[in-house]
Coordinates of C-alpha atoms and ligand atoms in Angstrom, one line a residue:
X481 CA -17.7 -12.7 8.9
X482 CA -18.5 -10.2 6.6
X483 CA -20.8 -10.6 3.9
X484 CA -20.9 -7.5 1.1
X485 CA -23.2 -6.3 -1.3
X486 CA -23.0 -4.1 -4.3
X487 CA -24.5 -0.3 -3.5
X488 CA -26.5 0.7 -6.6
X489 CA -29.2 3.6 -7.0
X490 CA -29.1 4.1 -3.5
X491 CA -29.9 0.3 -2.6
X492 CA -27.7 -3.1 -1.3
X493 CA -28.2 -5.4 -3.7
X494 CA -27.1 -9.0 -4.4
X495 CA -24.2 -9.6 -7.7
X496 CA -25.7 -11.5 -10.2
X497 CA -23.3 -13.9 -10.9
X498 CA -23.0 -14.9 -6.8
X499 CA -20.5 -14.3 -4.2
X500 CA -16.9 -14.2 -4.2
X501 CA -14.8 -15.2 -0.7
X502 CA -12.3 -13.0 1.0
X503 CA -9.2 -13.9 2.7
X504 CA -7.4 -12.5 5.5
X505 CA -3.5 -13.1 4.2
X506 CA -2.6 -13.3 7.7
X507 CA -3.8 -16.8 8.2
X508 CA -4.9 -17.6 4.4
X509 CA -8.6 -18.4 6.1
X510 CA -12.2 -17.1 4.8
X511 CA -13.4 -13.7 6.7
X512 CA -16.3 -12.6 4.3
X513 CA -17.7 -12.3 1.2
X514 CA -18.6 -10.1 -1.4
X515 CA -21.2 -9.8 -4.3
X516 CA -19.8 -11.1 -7.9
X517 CA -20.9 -8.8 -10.1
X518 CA -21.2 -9.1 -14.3
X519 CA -22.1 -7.2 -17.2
X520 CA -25.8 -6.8 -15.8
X521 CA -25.0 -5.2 -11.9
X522 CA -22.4 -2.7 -13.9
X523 CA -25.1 -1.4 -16.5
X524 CA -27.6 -0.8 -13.6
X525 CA -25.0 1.4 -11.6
X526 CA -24.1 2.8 -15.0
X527 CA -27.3 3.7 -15.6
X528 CA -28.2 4.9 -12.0
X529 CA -25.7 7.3 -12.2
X530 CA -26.6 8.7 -15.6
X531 CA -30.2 9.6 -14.5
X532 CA -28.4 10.9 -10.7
X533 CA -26.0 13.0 -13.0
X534 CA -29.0 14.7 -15.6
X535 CA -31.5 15.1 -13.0
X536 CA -30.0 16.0 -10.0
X537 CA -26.3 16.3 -9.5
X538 CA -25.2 18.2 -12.1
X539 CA -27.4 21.0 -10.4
X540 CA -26.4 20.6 -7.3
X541 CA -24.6 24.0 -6.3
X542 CA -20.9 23.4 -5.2
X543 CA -21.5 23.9 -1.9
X544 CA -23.9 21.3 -1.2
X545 CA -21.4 18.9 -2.5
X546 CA -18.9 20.5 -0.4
X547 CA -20.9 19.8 2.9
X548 CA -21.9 16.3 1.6
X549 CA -18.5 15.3 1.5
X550 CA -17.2 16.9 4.5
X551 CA -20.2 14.9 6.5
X552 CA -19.4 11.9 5.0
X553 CA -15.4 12.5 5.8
X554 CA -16.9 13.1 9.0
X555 CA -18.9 9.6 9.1
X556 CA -15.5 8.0 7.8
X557 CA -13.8 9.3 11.3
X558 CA -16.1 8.6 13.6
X559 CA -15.8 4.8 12.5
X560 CA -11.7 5.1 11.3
X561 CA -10.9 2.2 13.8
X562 CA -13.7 0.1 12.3
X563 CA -12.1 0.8 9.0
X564 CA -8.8 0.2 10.0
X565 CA -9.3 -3.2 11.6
X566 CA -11.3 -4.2 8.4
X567 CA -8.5 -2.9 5.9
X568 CA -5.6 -4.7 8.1
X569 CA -7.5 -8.2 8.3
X570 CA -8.3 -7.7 4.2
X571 CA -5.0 -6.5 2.8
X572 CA -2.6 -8.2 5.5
X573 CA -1.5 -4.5 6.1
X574 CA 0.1 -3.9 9.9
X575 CA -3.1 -2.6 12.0
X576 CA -0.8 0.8 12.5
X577 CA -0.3 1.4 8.9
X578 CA -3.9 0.6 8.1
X579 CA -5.3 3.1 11.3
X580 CA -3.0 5.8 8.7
X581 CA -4.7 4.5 6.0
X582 CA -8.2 5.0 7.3
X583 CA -7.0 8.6 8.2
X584 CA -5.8 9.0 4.9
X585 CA -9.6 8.8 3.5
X586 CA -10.9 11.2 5.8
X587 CA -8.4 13.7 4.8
X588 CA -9.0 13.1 0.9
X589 CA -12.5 13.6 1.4
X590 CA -12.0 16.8 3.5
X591 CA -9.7 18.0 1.2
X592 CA -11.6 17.8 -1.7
X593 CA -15.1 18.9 0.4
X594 CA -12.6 22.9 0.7
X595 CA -11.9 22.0 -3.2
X596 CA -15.8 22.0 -4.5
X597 CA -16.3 25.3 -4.0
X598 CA -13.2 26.7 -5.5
X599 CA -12.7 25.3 -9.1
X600 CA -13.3 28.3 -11.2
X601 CA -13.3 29.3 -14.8
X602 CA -11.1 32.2 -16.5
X603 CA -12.1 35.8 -18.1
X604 CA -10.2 36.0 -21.2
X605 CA -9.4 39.3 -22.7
X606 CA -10.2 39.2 -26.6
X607 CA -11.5 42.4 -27.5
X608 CA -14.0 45.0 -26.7
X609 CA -17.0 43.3 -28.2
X610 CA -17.0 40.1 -26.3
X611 CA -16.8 38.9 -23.3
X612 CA -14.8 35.5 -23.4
X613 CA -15.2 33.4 -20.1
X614 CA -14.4 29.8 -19.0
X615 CA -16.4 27.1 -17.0
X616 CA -14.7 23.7 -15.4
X617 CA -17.9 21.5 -15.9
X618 CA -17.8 18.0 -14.6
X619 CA -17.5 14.9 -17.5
X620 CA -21.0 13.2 -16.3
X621 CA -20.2 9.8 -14.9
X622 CA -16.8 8.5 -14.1
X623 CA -15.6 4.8 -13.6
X624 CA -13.4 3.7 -11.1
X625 CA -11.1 0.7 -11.2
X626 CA -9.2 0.6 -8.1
X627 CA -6.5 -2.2 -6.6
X628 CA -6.2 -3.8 -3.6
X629 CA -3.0 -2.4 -1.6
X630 CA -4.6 0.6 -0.5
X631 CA -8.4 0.3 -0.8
X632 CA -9.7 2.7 1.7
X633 CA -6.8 5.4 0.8
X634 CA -7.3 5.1 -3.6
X635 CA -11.6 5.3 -2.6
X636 CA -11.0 9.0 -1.0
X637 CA -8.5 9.8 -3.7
X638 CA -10.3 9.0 -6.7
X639 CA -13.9 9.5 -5.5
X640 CA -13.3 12.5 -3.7
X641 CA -12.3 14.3 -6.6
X642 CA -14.9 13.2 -9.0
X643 CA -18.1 13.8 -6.5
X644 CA -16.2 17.1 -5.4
X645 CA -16.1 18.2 -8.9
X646 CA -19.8 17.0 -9.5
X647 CA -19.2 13.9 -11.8
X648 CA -21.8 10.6 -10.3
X649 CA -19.6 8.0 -9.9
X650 CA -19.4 3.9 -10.1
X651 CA -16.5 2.2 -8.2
X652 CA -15.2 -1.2 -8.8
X653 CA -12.9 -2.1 -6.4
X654 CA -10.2 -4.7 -6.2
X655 CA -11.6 -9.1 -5.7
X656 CA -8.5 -9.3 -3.4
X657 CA -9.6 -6.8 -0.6
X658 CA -12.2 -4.7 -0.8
X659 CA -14.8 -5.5 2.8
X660 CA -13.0 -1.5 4.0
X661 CA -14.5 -0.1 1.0
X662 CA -17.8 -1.4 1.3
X663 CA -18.1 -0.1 4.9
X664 CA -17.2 3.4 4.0
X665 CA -19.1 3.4 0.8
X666 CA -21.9 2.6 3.1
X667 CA -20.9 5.3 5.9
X668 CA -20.6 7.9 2.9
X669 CA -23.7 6.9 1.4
X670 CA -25.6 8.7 5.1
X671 CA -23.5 11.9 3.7
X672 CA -26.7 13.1 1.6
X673 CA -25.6 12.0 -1.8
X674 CA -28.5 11.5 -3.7
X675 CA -29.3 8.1 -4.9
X676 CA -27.0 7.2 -8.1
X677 CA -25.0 9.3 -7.2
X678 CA -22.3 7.0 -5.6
X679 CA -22.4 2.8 -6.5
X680 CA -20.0 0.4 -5.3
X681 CA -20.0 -2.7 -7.8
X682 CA -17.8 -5.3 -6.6
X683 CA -16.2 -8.7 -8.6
X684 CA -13.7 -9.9 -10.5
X685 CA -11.4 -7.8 -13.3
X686 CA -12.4 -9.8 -16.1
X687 CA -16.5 -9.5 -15.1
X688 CA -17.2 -6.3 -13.7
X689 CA -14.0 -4.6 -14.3
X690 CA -14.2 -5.3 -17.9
X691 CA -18.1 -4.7 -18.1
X692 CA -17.6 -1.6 -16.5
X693 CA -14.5 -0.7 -19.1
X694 CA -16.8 -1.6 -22.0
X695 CA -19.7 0.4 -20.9
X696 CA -20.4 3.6 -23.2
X697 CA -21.9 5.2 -20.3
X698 CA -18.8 6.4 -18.8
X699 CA -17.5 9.0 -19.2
X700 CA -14.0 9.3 -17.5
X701 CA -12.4 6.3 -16.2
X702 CA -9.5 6.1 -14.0
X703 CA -7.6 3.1 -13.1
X704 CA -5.1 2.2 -10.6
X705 CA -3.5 -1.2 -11.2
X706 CA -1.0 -3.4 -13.4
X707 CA 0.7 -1.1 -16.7
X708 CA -0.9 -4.9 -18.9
X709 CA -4.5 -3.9 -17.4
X710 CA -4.0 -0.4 -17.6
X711 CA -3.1 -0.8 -21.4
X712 CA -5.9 -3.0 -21.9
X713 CA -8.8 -0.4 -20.3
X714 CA -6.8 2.4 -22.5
X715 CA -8.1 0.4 -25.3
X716 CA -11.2 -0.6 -24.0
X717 CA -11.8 3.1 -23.7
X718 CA -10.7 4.2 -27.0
X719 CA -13.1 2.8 -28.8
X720 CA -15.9 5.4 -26.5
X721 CA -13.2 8.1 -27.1
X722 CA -13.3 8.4 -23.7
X723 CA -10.3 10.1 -21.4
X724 CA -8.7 8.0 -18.6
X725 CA -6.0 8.2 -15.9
X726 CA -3.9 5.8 -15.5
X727 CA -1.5 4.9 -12.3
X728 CA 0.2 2.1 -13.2
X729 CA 3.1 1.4 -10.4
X730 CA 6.9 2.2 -10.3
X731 CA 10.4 1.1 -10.0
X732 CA 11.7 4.4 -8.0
X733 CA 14.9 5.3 -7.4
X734 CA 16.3 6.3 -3.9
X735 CA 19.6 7.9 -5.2
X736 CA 21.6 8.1 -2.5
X737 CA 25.1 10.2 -2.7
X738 CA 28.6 10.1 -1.0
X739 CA 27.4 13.2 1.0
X740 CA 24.2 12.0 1.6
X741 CA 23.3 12.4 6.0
X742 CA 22.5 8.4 6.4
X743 CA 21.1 8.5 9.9
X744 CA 18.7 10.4 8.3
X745 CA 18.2 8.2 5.0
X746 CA 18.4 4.9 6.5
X747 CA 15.0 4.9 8.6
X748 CA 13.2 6.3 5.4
X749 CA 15.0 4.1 2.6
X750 CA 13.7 1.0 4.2
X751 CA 10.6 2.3 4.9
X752 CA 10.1 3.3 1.6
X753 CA 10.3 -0.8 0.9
X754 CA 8.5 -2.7 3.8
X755 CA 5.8 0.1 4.0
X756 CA 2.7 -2.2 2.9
X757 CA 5.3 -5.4 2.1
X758 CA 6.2 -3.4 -1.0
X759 CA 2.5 -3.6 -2.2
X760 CA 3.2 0.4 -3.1
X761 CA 3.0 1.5 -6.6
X762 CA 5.7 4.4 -4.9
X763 CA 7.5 1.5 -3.6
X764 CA 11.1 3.2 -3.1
X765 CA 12.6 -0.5 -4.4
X766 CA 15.8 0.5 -6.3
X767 CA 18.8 2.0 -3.8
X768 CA 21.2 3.9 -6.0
X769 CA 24.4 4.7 -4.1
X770 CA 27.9 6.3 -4.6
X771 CA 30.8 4.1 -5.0
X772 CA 32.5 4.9 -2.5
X773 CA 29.8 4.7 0.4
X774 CA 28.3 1.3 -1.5
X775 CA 29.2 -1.0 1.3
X776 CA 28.7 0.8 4.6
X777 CA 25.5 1.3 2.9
X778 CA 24.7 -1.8 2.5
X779 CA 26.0 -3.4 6.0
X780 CA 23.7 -0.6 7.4
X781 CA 20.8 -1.7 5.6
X782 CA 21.5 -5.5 6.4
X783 CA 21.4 -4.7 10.1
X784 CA 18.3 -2.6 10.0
X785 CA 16.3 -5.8 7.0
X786 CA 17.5 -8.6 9.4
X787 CA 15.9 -6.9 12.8
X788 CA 12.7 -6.7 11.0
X789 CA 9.2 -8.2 12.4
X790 CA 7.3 -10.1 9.8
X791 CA 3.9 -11.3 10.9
X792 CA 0.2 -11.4 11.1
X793 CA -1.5 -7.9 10.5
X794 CA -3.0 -7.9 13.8
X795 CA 0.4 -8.5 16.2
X796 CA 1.6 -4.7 13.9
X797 CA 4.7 -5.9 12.6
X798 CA 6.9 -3.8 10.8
X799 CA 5.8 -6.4 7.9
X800 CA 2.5 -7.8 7.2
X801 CA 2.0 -10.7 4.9
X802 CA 0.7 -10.3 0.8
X803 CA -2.1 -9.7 0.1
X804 CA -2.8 -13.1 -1.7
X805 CA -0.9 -16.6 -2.9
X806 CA -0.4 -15.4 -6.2
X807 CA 1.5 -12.3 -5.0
X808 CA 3.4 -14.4 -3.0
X809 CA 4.4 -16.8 -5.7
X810 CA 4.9 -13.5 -7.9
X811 CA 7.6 -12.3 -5.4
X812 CA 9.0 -15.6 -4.6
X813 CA 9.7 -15.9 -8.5
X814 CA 11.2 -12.6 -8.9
X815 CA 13.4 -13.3 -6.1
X816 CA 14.8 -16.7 -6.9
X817 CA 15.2 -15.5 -10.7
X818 CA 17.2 -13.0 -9.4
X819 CA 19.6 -14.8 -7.6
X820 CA 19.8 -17.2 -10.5
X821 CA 20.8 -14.7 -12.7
X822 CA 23.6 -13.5 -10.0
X823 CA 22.3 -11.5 -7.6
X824 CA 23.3 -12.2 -3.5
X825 CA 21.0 -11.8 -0.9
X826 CA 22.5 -9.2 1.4
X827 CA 20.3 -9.6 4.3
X828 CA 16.7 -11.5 5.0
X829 CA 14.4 -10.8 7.9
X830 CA 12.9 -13.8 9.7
X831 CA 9.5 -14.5 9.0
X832 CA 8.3 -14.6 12.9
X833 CA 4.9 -15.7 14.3
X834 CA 5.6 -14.0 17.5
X835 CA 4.2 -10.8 17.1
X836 CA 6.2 -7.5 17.8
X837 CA 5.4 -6.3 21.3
X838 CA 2.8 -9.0 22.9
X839 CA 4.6 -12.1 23.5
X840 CA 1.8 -13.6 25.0
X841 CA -0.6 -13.3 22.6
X842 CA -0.8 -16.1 20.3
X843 CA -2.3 -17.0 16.8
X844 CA -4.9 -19.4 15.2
X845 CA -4.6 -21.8 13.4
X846 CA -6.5 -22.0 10.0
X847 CA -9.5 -24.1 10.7
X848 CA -10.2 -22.1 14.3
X849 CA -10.2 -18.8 12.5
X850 CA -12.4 -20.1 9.6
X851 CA -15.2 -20.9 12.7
X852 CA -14.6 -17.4 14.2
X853 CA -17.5 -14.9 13.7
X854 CA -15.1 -11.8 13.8
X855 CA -11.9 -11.5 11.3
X856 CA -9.9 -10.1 14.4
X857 CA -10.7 -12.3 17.2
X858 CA -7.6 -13.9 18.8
X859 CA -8.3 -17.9 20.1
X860 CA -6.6 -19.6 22.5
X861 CA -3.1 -21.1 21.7
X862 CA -3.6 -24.6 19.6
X863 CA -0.8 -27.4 18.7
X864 CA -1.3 -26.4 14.8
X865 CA 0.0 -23.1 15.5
X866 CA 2.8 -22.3 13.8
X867 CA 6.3 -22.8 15.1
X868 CA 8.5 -19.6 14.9
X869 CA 11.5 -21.9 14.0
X870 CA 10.6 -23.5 10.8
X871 CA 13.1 -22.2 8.3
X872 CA 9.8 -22.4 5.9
X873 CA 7.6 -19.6 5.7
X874 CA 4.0 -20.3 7.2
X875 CA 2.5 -21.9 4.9
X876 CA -1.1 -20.4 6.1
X877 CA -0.3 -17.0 5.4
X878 CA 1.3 -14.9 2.4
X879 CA 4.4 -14.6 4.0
X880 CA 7.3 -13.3 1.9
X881 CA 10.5 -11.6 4.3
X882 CA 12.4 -8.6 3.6
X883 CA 14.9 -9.4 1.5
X884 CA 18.2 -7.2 0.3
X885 CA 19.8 -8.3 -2.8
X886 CA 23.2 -6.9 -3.7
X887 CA 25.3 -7.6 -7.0
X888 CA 22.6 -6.6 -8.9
X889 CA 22.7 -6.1 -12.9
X890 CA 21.1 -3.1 -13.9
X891 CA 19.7 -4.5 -16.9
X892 CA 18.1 -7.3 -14.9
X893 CA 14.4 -8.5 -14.6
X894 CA 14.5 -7.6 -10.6
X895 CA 16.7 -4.1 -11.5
X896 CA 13.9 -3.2 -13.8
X897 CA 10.5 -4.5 -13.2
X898 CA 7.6 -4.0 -10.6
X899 CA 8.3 -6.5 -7.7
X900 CA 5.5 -5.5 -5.7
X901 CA 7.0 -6.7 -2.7
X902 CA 9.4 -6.0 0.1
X903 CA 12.9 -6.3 -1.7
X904 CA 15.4 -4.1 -2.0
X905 CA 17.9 -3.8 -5.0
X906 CA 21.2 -2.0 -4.3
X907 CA 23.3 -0.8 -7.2
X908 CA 26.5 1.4 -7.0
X909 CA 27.2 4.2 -9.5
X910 CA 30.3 6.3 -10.0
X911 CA 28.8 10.1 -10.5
X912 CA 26.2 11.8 -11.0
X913 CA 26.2 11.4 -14.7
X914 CA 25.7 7.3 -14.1
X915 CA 23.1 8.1 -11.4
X916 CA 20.9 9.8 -13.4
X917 CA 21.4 7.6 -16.2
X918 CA 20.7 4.7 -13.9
X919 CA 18.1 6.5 -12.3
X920 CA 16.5 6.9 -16.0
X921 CA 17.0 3.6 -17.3
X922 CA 14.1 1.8 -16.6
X923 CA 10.1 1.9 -18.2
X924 CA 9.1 3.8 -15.6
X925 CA 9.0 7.1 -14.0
X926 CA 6.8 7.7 -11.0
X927 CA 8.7 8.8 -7.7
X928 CA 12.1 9.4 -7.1
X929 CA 14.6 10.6 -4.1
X930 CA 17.7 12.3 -3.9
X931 CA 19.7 12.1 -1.1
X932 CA 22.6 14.7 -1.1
X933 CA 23.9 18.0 1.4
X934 CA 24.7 19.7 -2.3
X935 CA 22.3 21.8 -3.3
X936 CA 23.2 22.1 -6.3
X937 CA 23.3 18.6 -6.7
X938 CA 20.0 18.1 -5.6
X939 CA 18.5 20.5 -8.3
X940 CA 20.2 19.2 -10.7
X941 CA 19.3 15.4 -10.6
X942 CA 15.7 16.4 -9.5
X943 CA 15.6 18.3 -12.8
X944 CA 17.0 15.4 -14.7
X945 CA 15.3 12.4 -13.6
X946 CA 11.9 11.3 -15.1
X947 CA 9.6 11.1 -12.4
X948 CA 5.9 12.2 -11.2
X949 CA 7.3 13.5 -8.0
X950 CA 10.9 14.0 -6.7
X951 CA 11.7 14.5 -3.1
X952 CA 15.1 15.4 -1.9
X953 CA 16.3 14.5 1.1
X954 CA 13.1 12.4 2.6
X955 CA 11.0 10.5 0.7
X956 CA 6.8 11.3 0.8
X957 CA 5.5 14.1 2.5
X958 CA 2.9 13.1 5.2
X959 CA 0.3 11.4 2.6
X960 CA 0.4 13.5 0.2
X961 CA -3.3 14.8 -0.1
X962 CA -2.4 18.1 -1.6
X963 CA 0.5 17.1 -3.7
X964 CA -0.6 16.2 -7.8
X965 CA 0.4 12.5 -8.0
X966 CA 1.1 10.4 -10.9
X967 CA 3.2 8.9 -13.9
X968 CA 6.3 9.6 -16.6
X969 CA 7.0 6.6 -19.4
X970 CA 5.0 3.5 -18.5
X971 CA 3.8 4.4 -14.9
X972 CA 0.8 6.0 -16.9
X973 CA -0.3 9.5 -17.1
X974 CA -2.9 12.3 -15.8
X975 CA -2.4 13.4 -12.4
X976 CA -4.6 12.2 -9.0
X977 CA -4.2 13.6 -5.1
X978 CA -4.2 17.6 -4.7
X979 CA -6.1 20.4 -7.2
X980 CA -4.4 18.6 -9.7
X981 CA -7.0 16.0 -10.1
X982 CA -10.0 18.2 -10.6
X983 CA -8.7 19.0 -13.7
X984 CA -9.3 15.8 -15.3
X985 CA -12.6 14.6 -14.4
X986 CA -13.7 18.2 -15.6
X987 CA -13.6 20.1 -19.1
X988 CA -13.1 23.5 -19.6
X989 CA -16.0 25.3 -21.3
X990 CA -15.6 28.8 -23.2
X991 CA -18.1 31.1 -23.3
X992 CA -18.4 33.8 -25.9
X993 CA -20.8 36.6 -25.3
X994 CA -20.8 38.9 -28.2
X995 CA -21.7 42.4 -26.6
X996 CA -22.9 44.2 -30.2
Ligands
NAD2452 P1 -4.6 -5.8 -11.9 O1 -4.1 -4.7 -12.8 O2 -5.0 -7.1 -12.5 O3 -5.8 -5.3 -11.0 C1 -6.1 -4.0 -10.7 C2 -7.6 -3.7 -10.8 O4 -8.0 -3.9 -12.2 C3 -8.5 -4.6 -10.0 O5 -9.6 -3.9 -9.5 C4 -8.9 -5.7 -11.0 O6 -10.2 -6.3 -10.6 C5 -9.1 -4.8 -12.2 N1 -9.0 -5.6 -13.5 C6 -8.3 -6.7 -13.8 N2 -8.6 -7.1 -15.1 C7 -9.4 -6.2 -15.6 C8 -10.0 -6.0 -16.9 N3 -9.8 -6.9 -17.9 N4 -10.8 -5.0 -17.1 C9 -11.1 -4.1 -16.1 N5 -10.5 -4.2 -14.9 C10 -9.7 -5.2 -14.6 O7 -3.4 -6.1 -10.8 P2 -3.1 -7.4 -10.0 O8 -3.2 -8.6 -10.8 O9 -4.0 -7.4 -8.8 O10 -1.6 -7.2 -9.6 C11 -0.6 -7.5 -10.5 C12 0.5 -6.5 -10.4 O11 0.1 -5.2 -10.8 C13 1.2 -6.3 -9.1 O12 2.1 -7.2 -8.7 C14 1.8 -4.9 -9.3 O13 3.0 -5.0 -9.9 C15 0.8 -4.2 -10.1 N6 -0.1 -3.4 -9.3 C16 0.1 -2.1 -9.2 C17 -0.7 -1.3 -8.4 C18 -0.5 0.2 -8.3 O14 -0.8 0.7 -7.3 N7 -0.1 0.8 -9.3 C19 -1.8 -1.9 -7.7 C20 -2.0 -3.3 -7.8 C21 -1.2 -4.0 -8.6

């Protein structure tokens, strides 16, 4: 059992308004707690970081920060399968996909530790008697609001940039799962960082979230999250004129064409869905396919949805549970809407309490885990356990099975809106005039694939559909570190990941020397 604290001015401290209780979605049962924060914890850390910004950090030459970071990216890796078991238990996420995600940190922070030392200014040529130069300085303090389906991965991201680019920081992760974050914040925190520099205030969205969206003593905020939050925190930081970043989530379309090679897109189409349960704001979770290859498509993506292992985190399913009830019930309700309105469900996987690959092992039950004094401990087999042939999904854990859903109007709630879970919608189009069109016809824009052996083709639809990133022919690139990643339309804007993101939580400063 884990119990967290906030990490303010350099010391754990206590939230002031208590503690809240973290669940491992695998069994629904308690496996730590973390410090509820308010309006008083934030404007500490706000506060701490001011004075770490004016009287420390904002001297700090480049490379200092540089080595700081690549210490604590090498603190993070020394301790990734700590990290990994901790996300997994949190989020539900399959131990494998969580040992990626706990890379994935490492890298950010490395990344951004070769970064420090190379964000440089312009000379620009105005005439003889001045010299005209630029500066990237950093914004002071920056605020982080971060969600819950990729904790440890959205920490490296968004803090590596800032620290790299010598902003102080205060991070508020999400109340659903956060106990990953706290660990690394307290591995980085050996790095050298000075006090102030980096504090961890944990809670609720409407305490510390919104205390830390209120406070004037931000200066930058970036949030990762729902587009209703994200518009809310736009306004909260209008009234501060105050610049943010927004990554508000996706409906992306895998558009997939007649000529398409689909041994090579089926493994990656529904990964693109069940990576995560579909907790992924790049959630590839609309299929757009040719006519003509519509239903070989789809019999091909029914066989590979129904062979799918759904279970705990710890057994490394293909699918993990959500991450909560309410997610559950959110996806549950989009899905039975759907079908309402006329949608069929092509294929569903079996929600299985065997895990994939050790038949022997077995799980607990609710009450024995809520006695066990580590979230990963396996107990002995019990007569509560569940049984693997209910036609009901556990009702311990956030279990919601891959589902494919055919017959799908494109103007639909389901065609259209965030699911944030593991379903599929397949839609047919005629040409590539209708794909794009289809392709375009929802609020948002933040990833998209083609999937075509014409060239031409491929350009061509890249070009035209609104989208953060394309890919064509594959669909993510190894992590993406390096690659500048954000929305179009109502997936938000500003960019995060890669060079990209220096660029926002710094401002460009001219210099004018007049040589007379
Ligand atoms: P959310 O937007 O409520 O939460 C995201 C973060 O914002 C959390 O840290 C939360 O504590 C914080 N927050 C909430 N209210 C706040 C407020 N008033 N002021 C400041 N911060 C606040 O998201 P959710 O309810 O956890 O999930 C709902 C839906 O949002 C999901 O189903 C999904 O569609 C979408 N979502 C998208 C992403 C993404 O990666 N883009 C991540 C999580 C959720």
């Amino acid at each position: 059992m884990t119990k967290a604290t906030n990490f303010i001015d350099g010391v754990w401290r206590e939230g002031s308004l208590g503690t809240l209780e973290m669940i491992n979605p695998s069994y629904g049962t308690k496996i730590g707690e973390i410090a509820r924060s308010g309006a008083s914890d934030v404007d500490l850390a706000v506060r701490a970081a001011n004075r770490a910004f004016s009287s420390v950090w904002k001297q700090t030459p480049a490379a200092e920060r540089s080595r700081m970071l690549r210490k604590a990216a090498d603190l993070l890796l020394h301790h990734a399968d700590e990290l990994a078991e901790i996300e997994s238990a949190d989020t539900g996420k399959p131990l494998r996909q969580a040992q990626n995600d706990a890379r994935q940190i490492v890298r950010y922070l490395e990344f951004y530790a070769g970064a420090a030392e190379h964000i440089h200014g312009d000379t620009i040529p105005v005439s003889a008697e001045h010299l005209v130069f630029t500066k990237r300085v950093p914004l002071g303090v920056t605020g982080h609001i971060i969600p819950w389906n990729y904790p440890l991965q959205m920490t490296g991201r968004t803090l590596g940039a800032a620290l790299a680019a010598g902003n102080a920081t205060v991070l508020k992760p999400a109340e659903d799962a956060c106990l990953a974050v706290v660990r690394a914040i307290e591995l980085m925190s050996k790095a050298g960082f000075p006090p102030g520099v980096i504090n961890l205030v944990t809670g609720t969205g409407e305490e510390a979230g919104q205390a830390l969206a209120d406070h004037p003593g931000i200066h930058h905020l970036a949030f990762t999250g729902s587009p209703e939050v994200g518009a809310h925190v736009m306004k909260c930081s209008a009234a501060h004129i105050r610049p943010v970043v927004l990554e508000l989530g996706g409906k992306s379309p895998q558009v997939v064409f007649a000529d398409a090679d689909l041994e090579r897109a089926l493994p990656v189409l529904v990964n693109a869905i069940i990576q995560n349960a579909g907790q992924t704001c790049s959630a590839g979770s609309r299929v757009l396919v040719q006519q003509e290859i519509h239903d070989l498509l789809v019999e091909r993506l029914a066989d590979r949805f129904r062979s799918l292992a759904v279970g705990p985190a710890d057994g490394n399913p293909d699918v993990g549970p959500l991450v909560s009830e309410k997610q559950l019930e959110r996806v549950r309700t989009f899905v039975d809407e759907a079908v309402t309105a006329g949608a069929e469900i092509a294929a569903q996987a079996t929600v299985d309490f065997a895990p994939s690959g050790s038949p022997s092992q077995s799980y607990p039950s609710p009450d024995s885990t809520s006695q066990s004094s580590h979230s990963l401990e396996t107990l002995s087999p019990d007569s509560s356990a569940p049984d693997s042939s209910a036609p009901d999904f556990p009702s311990h854990g956030f279990f919601y099975p891959p589902t494919l859903l055919t017959h799908v109007d494109p103007q639909s709630t389901i065609a259209r809106k965030e699911v944030f879970g593991p379903v599929l919608v397949v839609i047919p189009f005629r040409d590539e005039e209708e794909a794009i069109r289809l392709a375009n016809d929802v609020e948002y824009g933040l990833v998209a694939a083609v999937w075509t052996e014409n060239l031409g083709r491929a350009h061509r639809v890249a070009d035209a559909i609104d989208a953060g990133q394309v890919y064509v022919n594959g669909y993510g690139a190894g992590g993406g570190v390096e690659l500048p990643f954000g929305g179009m339309k109502k997936s938000g804007f500003g960019r995060e990941k890669g060079f990209e993101a220096l660029h926002e939580v710094t401002a460009v400063k001219t210099y004018v020397i007049n040589k007379g």
